[in-house]
PDB file of C-alpha atoms in Angstrom:
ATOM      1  CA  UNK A 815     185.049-179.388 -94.350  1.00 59.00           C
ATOM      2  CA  UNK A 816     184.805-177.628 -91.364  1.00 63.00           C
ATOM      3  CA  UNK A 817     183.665-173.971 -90.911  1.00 65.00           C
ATOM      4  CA  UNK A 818     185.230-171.016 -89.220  1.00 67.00           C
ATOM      5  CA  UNK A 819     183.481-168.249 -87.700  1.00 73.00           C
ATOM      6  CA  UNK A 820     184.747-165.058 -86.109  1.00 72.00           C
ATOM      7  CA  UNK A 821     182.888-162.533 -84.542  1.00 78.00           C
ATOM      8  CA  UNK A 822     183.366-158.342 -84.227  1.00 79.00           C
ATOM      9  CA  UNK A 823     181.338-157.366 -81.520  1.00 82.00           C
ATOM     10  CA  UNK A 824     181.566-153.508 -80.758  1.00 79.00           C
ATOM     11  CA  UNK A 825     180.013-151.163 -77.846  1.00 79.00           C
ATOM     12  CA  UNK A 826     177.225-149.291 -79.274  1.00 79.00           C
ATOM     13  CA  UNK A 827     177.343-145.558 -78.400  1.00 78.00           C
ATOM     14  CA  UNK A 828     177.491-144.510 -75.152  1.00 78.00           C
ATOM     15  CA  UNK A 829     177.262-148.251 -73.610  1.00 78.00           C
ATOM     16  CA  UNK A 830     179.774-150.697 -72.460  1.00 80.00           C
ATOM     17  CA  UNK A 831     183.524-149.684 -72.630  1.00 82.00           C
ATOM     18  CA  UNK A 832     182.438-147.014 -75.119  1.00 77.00           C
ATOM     19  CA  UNK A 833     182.774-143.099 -73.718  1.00 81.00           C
ATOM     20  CA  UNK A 834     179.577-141.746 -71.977  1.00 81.00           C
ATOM     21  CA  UNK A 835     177.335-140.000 -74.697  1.00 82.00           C
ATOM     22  CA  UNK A 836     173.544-140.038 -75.543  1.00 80.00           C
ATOM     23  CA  UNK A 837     172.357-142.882 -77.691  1.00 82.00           C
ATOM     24  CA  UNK A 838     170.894-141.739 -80.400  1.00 83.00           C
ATOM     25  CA  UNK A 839     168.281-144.400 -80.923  1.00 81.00           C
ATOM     26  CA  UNK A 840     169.893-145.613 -83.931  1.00 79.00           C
ATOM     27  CA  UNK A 841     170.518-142.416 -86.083  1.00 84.00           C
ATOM     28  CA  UNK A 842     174.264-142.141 -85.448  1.00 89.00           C
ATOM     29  CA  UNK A 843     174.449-145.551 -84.134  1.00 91.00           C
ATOM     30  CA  UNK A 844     173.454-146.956 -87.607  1.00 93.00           C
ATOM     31  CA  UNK A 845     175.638-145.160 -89.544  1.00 93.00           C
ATOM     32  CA  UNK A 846     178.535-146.099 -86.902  1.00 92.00           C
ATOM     33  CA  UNK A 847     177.984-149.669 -87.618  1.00 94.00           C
ATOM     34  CA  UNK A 848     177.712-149.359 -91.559  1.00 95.00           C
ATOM     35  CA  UNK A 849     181.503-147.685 -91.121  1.00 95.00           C
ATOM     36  CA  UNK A 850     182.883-150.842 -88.910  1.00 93.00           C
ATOM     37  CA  UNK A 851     181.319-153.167 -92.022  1.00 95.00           C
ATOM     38  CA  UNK A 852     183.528-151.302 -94.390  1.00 96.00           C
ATOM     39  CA  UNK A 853     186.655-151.525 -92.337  1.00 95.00           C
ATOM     40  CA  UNK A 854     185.703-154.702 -91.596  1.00 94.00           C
ATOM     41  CA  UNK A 855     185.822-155.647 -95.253  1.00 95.00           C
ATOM     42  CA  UNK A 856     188.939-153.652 -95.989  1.00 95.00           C
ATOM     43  CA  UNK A 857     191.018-155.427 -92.844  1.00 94.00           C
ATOM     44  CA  UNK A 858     189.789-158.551 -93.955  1.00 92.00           C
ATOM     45  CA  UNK A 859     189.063-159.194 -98.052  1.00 92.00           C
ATOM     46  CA  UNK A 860     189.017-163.074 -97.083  1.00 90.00           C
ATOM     47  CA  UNK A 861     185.462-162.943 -95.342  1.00 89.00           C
ATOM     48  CA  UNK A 862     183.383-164.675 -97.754  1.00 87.00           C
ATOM     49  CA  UNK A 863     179.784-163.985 -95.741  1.00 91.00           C
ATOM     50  CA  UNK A 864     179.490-161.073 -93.693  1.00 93.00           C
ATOM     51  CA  UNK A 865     176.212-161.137 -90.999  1.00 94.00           C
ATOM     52  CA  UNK A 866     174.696-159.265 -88.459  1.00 95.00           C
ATOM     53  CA  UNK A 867     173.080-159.711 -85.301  1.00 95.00           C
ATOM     54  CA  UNK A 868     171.966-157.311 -82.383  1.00 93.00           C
ATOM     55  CA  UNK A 869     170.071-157.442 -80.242  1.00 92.00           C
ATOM     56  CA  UNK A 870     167.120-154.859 -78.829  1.00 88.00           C
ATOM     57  CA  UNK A 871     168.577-151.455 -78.907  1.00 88.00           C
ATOM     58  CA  UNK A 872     171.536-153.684 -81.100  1.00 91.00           C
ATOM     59  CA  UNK A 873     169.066-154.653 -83.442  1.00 94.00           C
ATOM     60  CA  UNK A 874     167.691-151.446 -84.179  1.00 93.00           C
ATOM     61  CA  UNK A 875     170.690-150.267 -84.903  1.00 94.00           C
ATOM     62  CA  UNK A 876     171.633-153.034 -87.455  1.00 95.00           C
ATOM     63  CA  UNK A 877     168.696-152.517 -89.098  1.00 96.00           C
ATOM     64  CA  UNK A 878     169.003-149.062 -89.331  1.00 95.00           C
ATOM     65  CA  UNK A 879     173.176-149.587 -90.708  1.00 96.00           C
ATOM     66  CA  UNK A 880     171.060-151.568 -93.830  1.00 97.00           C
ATOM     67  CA  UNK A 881     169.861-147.707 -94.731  1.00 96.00           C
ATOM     68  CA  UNK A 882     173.299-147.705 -95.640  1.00 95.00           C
ATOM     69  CA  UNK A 883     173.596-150.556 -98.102  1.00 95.00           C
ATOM     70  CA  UNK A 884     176.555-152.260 -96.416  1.00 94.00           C
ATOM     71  CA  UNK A 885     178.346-154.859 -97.403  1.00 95.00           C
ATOM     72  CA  UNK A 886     176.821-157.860 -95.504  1.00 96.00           C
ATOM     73  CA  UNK A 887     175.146-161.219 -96.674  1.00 95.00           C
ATOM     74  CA  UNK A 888     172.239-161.527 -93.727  1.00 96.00           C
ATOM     75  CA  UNK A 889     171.224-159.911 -91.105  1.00 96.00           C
ATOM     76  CA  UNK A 890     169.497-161.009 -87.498  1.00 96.00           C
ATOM     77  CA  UNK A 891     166.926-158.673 -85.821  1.00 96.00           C
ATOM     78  CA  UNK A 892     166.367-159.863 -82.139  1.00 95.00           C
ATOM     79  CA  UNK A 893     163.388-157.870 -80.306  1.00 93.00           C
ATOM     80  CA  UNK A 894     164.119-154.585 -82.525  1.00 93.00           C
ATOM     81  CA  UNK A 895     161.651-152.044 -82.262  1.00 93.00           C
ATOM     82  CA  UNK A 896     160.001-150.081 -85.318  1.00 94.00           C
ATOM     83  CA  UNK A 897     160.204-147.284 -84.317  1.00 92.00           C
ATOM     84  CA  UNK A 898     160.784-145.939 -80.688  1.00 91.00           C
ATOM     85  CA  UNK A 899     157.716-143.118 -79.953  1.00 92.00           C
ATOM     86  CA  UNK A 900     155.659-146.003 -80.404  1.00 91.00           C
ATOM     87  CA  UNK A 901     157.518-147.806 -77.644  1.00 89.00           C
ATOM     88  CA  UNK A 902     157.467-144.779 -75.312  1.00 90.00           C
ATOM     89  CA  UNK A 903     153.172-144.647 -76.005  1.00 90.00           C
ATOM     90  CA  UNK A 904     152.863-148.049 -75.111  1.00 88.00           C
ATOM     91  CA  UNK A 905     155.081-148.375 -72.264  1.00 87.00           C
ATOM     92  CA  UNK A 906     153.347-145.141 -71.047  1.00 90.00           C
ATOM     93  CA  UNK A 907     150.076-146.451 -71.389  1.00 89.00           C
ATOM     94  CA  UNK A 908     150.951-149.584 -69.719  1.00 88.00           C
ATOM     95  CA  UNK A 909     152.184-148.094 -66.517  1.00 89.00           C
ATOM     96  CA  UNK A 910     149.418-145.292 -66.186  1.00 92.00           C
ATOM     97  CA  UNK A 911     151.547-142.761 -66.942  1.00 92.00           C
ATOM     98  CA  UNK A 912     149.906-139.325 -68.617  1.00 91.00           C
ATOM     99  CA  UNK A 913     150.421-139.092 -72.804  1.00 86.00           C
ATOM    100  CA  UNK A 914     151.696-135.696 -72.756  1.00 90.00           C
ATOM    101  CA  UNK A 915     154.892-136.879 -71.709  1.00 93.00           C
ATOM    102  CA  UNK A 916     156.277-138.477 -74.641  1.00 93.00           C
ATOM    103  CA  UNK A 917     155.313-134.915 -76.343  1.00 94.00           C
ATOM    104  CA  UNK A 918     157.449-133.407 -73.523  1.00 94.00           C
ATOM    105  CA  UNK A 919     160.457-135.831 -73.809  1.00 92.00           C
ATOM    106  CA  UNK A 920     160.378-135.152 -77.924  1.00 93.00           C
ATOM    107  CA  UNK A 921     160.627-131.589 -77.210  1.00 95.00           C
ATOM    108  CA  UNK A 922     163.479-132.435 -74.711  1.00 91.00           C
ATOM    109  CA  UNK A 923     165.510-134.767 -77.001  1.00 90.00           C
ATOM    110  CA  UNK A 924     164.978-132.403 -80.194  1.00 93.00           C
ATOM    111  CA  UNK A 925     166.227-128.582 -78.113  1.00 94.00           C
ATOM    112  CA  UNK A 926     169.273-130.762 -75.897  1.00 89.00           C
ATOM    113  CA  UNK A 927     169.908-133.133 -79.069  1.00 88.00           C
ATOM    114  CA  UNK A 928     168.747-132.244 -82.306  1.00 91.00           C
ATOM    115  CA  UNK A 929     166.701-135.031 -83.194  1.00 90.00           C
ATOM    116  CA  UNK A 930     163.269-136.245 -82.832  1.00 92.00           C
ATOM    117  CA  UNK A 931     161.541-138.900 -81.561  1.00 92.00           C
ATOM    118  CA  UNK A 932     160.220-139.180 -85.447  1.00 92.00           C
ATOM    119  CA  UNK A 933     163.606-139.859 -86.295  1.00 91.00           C
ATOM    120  CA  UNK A 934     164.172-142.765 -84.590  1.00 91.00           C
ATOM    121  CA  UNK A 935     162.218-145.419 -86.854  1.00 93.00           C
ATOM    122  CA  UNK A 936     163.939-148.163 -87.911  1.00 95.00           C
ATOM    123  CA  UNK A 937     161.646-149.360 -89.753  1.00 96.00           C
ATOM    124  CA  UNK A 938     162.151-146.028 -92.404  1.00 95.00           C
ATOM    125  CA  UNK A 939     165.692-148.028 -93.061  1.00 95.00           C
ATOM    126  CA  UNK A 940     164.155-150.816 -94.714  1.00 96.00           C
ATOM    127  CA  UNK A 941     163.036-148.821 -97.731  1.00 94.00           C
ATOM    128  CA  UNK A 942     164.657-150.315-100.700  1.00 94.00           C
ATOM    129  CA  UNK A 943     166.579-152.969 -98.406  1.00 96.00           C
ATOM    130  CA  UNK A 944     167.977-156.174-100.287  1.00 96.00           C
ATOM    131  CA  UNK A 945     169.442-157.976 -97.320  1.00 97.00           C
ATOM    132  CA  UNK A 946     167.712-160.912 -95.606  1.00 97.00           C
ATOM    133  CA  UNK A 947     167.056-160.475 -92.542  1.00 97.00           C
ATOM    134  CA  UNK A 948     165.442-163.043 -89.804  1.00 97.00           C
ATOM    135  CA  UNK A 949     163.105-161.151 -86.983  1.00 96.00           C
ATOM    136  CA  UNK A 950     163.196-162.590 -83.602  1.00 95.00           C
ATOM    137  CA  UNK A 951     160.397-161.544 -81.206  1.00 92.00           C
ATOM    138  CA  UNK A 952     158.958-163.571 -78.670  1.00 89.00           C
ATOM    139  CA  UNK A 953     155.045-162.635 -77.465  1.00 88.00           C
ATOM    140  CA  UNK A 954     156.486-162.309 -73.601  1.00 86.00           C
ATOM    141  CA  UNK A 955     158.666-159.143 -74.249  1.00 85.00           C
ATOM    142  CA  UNK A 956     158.207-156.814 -71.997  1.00 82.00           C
ATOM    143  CA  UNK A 957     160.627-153.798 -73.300  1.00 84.00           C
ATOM    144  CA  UNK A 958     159.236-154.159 -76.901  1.00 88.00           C
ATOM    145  CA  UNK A 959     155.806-154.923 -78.517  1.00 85.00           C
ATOM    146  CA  UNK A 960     155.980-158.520 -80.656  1.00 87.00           C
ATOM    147  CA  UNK A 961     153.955-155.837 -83.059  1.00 88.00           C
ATOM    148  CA  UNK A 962     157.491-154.079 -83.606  1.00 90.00           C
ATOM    149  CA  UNK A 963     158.843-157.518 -85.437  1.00 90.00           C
ATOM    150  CA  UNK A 964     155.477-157.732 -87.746  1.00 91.00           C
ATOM    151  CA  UNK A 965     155.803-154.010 -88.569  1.00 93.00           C
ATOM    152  CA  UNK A 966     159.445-154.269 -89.775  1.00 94.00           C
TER     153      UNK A 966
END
C-alpha cells in the first residue's frame, strides 16, 4: 500500500508573503500555528497523523504551538533555540560585542512591544508536553548553540 503525504506550509509572522509585522519570537507565532492545526483538522477529518516540522525560528515556534496541546501525532525540531536571550549572550559574546546590550534591546522590545526577552523560551512550552518530538542540531551551527537542542 502506498502512502500519501500532503504538506501545509504557512509564512510565519511577518516573513515571506505574510504582511510586515514584528516576530514575536514565538509568543504569538506559537499560538498562530496551534490555530492552523485546528482548522487543519476541521477542513480535513481524514488526516490520520498530523506532524510538524520547522525549522530555526520555524522550530521554535512549533515547539512553542505544543504549549497549546494541539492536535498532532509528532513533531520535528530543526536547530530550535531554547530560549532566545541566551542566543543574543552568546552571539554577543562571540563577536566582542559589550553585554549591556541585550539588557538594552529587552528594554527596547518590552516599551515598543510588550514582551520580554524572558518570554521568548521555548523551552517553557515543553512543560507537561506529550508529543514526540525529534531534535535536529548539528555541532557547526552558527545562528544557534547545539546546547539549545540538549536543553529542550
Amino acid at each position: 500500500m502506498r502512502a500519501a503525504y500532503r504538506k501545509i506550509g504557512f509564512d510565519i509572522r511577518g516573513h515571506g508573503e505574510d504582511e510586515p509585522t514584528f516576530a514575536t519570537h514565538g509568543i504569538l507565532e506559537g499560538k498562530g500555528l496551534a490555530e492552523l492545526i485546528k482548522d487543519t483538522r476541521k477542513r480535513y477529518p481524514q488526516i490520520s497523523e498530523l506532524g510538524l516540522h520547522g525549522e530555526s525560528f520555524g522550530a521554535s515556534t512549533t515547539i512553542e504551538a505544543l504549549a497549546y496541546e494541539p492536535d498532532v501525532d509528532f513533531a520535528v525540531s530543526d536547530c530550535a533555540f531554547a530560549d532566545l536571550k541566551s542566543v543574543l549572550v552568546q552571539k554577543l559574546s562571540s563577536a566582542h560585542m559589550p553585554g549591556f546590550l541585550v539588557p538594552l534591546a529587552d528594554i527596547g522590545v518590552r516599551v515598543r512591544y510588550g514582551y520580554t526577552l524572558d518570554d521568548m523560551r521555548p523551552i517553557d512550552a515543553l512543560d507537561g508536553n506529550t508529543v514526540p518530538i525529534l531534535f535536529i542540531q548539528g555541532d557547526s551551527d552558527t545562528m544557534v548553540p547545539p546546547q539549545s537542542a540538549r536543553e529542550l
